[in-house]
mmCIF file of C-alpha atoms in Angstrom:
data_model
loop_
_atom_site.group_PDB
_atom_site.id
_atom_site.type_symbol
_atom_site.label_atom_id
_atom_site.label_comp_id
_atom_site.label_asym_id
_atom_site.label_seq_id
_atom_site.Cartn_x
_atom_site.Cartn_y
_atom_site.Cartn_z
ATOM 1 C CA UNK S 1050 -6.142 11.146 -20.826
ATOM 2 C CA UNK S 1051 -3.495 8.640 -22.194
ATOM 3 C CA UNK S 1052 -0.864 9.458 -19.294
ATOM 4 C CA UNK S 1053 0.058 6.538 -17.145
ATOM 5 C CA UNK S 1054 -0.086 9.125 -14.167
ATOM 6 C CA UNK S 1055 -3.917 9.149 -14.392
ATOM 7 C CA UNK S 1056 -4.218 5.709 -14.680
ATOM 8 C CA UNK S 1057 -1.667 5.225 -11.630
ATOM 9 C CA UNK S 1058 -3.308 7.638 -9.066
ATOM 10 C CA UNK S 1059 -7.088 6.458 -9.925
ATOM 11 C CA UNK S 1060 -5.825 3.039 -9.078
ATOM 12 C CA UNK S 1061 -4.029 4.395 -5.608
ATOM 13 C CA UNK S 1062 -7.402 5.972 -5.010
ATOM 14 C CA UNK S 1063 -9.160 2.922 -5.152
ATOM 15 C CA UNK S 1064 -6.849 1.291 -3.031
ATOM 16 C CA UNK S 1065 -7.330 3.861 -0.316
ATOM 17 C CA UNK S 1066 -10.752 3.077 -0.620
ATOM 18 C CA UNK S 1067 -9.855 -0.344 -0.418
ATOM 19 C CA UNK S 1068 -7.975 0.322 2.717
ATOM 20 C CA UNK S 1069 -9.953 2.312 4.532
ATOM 21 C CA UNK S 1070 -13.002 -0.805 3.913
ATOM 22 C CA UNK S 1071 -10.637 -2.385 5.792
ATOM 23 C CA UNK S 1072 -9.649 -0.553 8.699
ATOM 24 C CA UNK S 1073 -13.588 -0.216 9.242
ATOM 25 C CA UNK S 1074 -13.708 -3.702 9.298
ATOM 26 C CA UNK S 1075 -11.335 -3.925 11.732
ATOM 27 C CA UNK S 1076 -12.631 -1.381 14.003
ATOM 28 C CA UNK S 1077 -15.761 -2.614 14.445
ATOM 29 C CA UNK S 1078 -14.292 -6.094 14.587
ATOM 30 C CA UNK S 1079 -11.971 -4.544 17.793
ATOM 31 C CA UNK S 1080 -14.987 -2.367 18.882
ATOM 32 C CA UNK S 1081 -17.014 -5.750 18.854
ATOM 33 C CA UNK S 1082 -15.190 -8.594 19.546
ATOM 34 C CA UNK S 1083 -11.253 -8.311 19.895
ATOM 35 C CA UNK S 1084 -11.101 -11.866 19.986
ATOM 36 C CA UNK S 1085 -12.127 -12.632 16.618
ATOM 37 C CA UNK S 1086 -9.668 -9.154 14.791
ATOM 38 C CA UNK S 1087 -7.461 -12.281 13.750
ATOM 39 C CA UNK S 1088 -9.720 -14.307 12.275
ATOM 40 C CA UNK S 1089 -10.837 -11.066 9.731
ATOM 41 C CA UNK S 1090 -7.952 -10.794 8.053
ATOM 42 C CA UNK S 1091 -8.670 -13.594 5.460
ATOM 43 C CA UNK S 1092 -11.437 -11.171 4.914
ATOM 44 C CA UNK S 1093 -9.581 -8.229 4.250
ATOM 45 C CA UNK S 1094 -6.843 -10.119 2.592
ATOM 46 C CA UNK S 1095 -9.601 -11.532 0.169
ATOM 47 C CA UNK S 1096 -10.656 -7.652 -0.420
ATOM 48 C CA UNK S 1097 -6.791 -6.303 -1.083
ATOM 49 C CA UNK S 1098 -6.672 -9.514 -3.745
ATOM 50 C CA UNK S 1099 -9.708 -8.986 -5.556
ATOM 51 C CA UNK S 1100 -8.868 -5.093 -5.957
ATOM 52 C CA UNK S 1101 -5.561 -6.179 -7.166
ATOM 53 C CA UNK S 1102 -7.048 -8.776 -9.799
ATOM 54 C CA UNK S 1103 -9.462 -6.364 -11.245
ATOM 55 C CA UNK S 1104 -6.581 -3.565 -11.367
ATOM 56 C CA UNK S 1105 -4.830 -6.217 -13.349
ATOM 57 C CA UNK S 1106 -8.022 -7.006 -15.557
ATOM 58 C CA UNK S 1107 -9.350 -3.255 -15.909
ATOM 59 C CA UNK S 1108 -5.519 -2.585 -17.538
ATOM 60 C CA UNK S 1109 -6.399 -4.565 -20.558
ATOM 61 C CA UNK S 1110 -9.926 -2.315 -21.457
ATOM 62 C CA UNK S 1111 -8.173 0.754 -20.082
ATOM 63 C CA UNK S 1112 -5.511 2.794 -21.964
ATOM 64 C CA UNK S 1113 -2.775 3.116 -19.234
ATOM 65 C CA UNK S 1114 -1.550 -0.584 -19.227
ATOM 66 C CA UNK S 1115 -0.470 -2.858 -16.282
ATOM 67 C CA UNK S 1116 2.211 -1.453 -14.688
ATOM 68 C CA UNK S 1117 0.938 2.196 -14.029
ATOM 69 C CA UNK S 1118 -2.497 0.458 -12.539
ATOM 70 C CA UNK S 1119 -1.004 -2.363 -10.068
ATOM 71 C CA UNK S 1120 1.409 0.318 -8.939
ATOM 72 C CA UNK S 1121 -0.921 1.802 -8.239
ATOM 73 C CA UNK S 1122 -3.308 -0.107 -6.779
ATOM 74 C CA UNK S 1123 -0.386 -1.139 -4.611
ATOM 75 C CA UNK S 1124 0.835 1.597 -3.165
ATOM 76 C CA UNK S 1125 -2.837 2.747 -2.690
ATOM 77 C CA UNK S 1126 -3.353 -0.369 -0.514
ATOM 78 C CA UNK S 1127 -0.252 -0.442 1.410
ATOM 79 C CA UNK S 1128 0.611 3.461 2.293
ATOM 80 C CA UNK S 1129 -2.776 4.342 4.432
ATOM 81 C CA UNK S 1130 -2.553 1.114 5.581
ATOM 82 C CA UNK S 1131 -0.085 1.178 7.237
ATOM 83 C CA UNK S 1132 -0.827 4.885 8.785
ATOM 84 C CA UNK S 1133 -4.612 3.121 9.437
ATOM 85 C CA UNK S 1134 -2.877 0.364 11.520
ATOM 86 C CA UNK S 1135 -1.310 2.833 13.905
ATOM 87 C CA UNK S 1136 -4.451 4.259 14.894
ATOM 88 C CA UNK S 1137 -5.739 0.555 15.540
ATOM 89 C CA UNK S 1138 -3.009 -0.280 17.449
ATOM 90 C CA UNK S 1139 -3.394 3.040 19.739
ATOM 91 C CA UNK S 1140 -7.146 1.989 19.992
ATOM 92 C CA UNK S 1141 -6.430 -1.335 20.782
ATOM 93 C CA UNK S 1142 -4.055 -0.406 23.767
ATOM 94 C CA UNK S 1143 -6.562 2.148 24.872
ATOM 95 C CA UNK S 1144 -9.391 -0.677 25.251
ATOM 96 C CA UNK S 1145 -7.284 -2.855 26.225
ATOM 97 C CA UNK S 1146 -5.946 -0.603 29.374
ATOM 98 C CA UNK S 1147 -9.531 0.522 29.720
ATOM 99 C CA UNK S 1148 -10.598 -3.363 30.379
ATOM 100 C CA UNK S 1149 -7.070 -4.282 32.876
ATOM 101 C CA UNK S 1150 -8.960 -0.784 35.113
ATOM 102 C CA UNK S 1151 -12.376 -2.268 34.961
ATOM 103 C CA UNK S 1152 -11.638 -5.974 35.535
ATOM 104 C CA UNK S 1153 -12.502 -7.365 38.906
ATOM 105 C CA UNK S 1154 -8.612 -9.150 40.695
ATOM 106 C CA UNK S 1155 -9.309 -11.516 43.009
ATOM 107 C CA UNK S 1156 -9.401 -10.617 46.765
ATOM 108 C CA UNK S 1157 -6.366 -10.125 47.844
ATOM 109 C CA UNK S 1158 -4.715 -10.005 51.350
ATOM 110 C CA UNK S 1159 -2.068 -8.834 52.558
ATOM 111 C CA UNK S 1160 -0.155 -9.640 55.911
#
């Protein structure tokens, strides 16, 4: 169990996990309140950093080093994220065309 490969895909695995924490946390945030989706992402940011710093911290008690973990850990965080955010966005344009049909226009006349 010494190869770095072990040690670098365990670490992408817990950075999926990672991501997908925090694509739940922004669907419920959209689901909830869009308004506040921008104010959550010190929240996931703070998540992504403290996987990162205990990748970086495991490597020392683990025997696959630094660079195999945080590369890891890296790509794990960044690669479904960024297939995660497409669904958002096609979520987000689907509530937010959803809310443009329901939402009451003024009274408009025409002459």
């Amino acid at each position: 169990m010494d190869a770095p490969i072990v040690g670098g895909v365990l670490a992408f695995l817990g950075g999926c996990a990672v991501s997908l924490l925090n694509y739940w946390i922004n669907l419920r945030t959209l689901k909830k309140r869009p308004a506040a989706l921008a104010s959550m992402s010190i929240v996931r940011e703070i998540l992504s950093i403290i996987y990162l710093v205990a990748a970086y911290r495991l490597a020392g008690v683990l025997p696959w080093g630094h660079v195999p973990l945080l590369i890891g850990a890296a790509v794990g965080l960044t690669v479904p994220s960024i297939a995660l955010a497409g669904r958002l966005a096609k979520l987000n344009d689907a509530l937010s065309a959803e809310a443009e049909k329901t939402s009451v226009k003024g009274d408009e006349t025409h002459e």
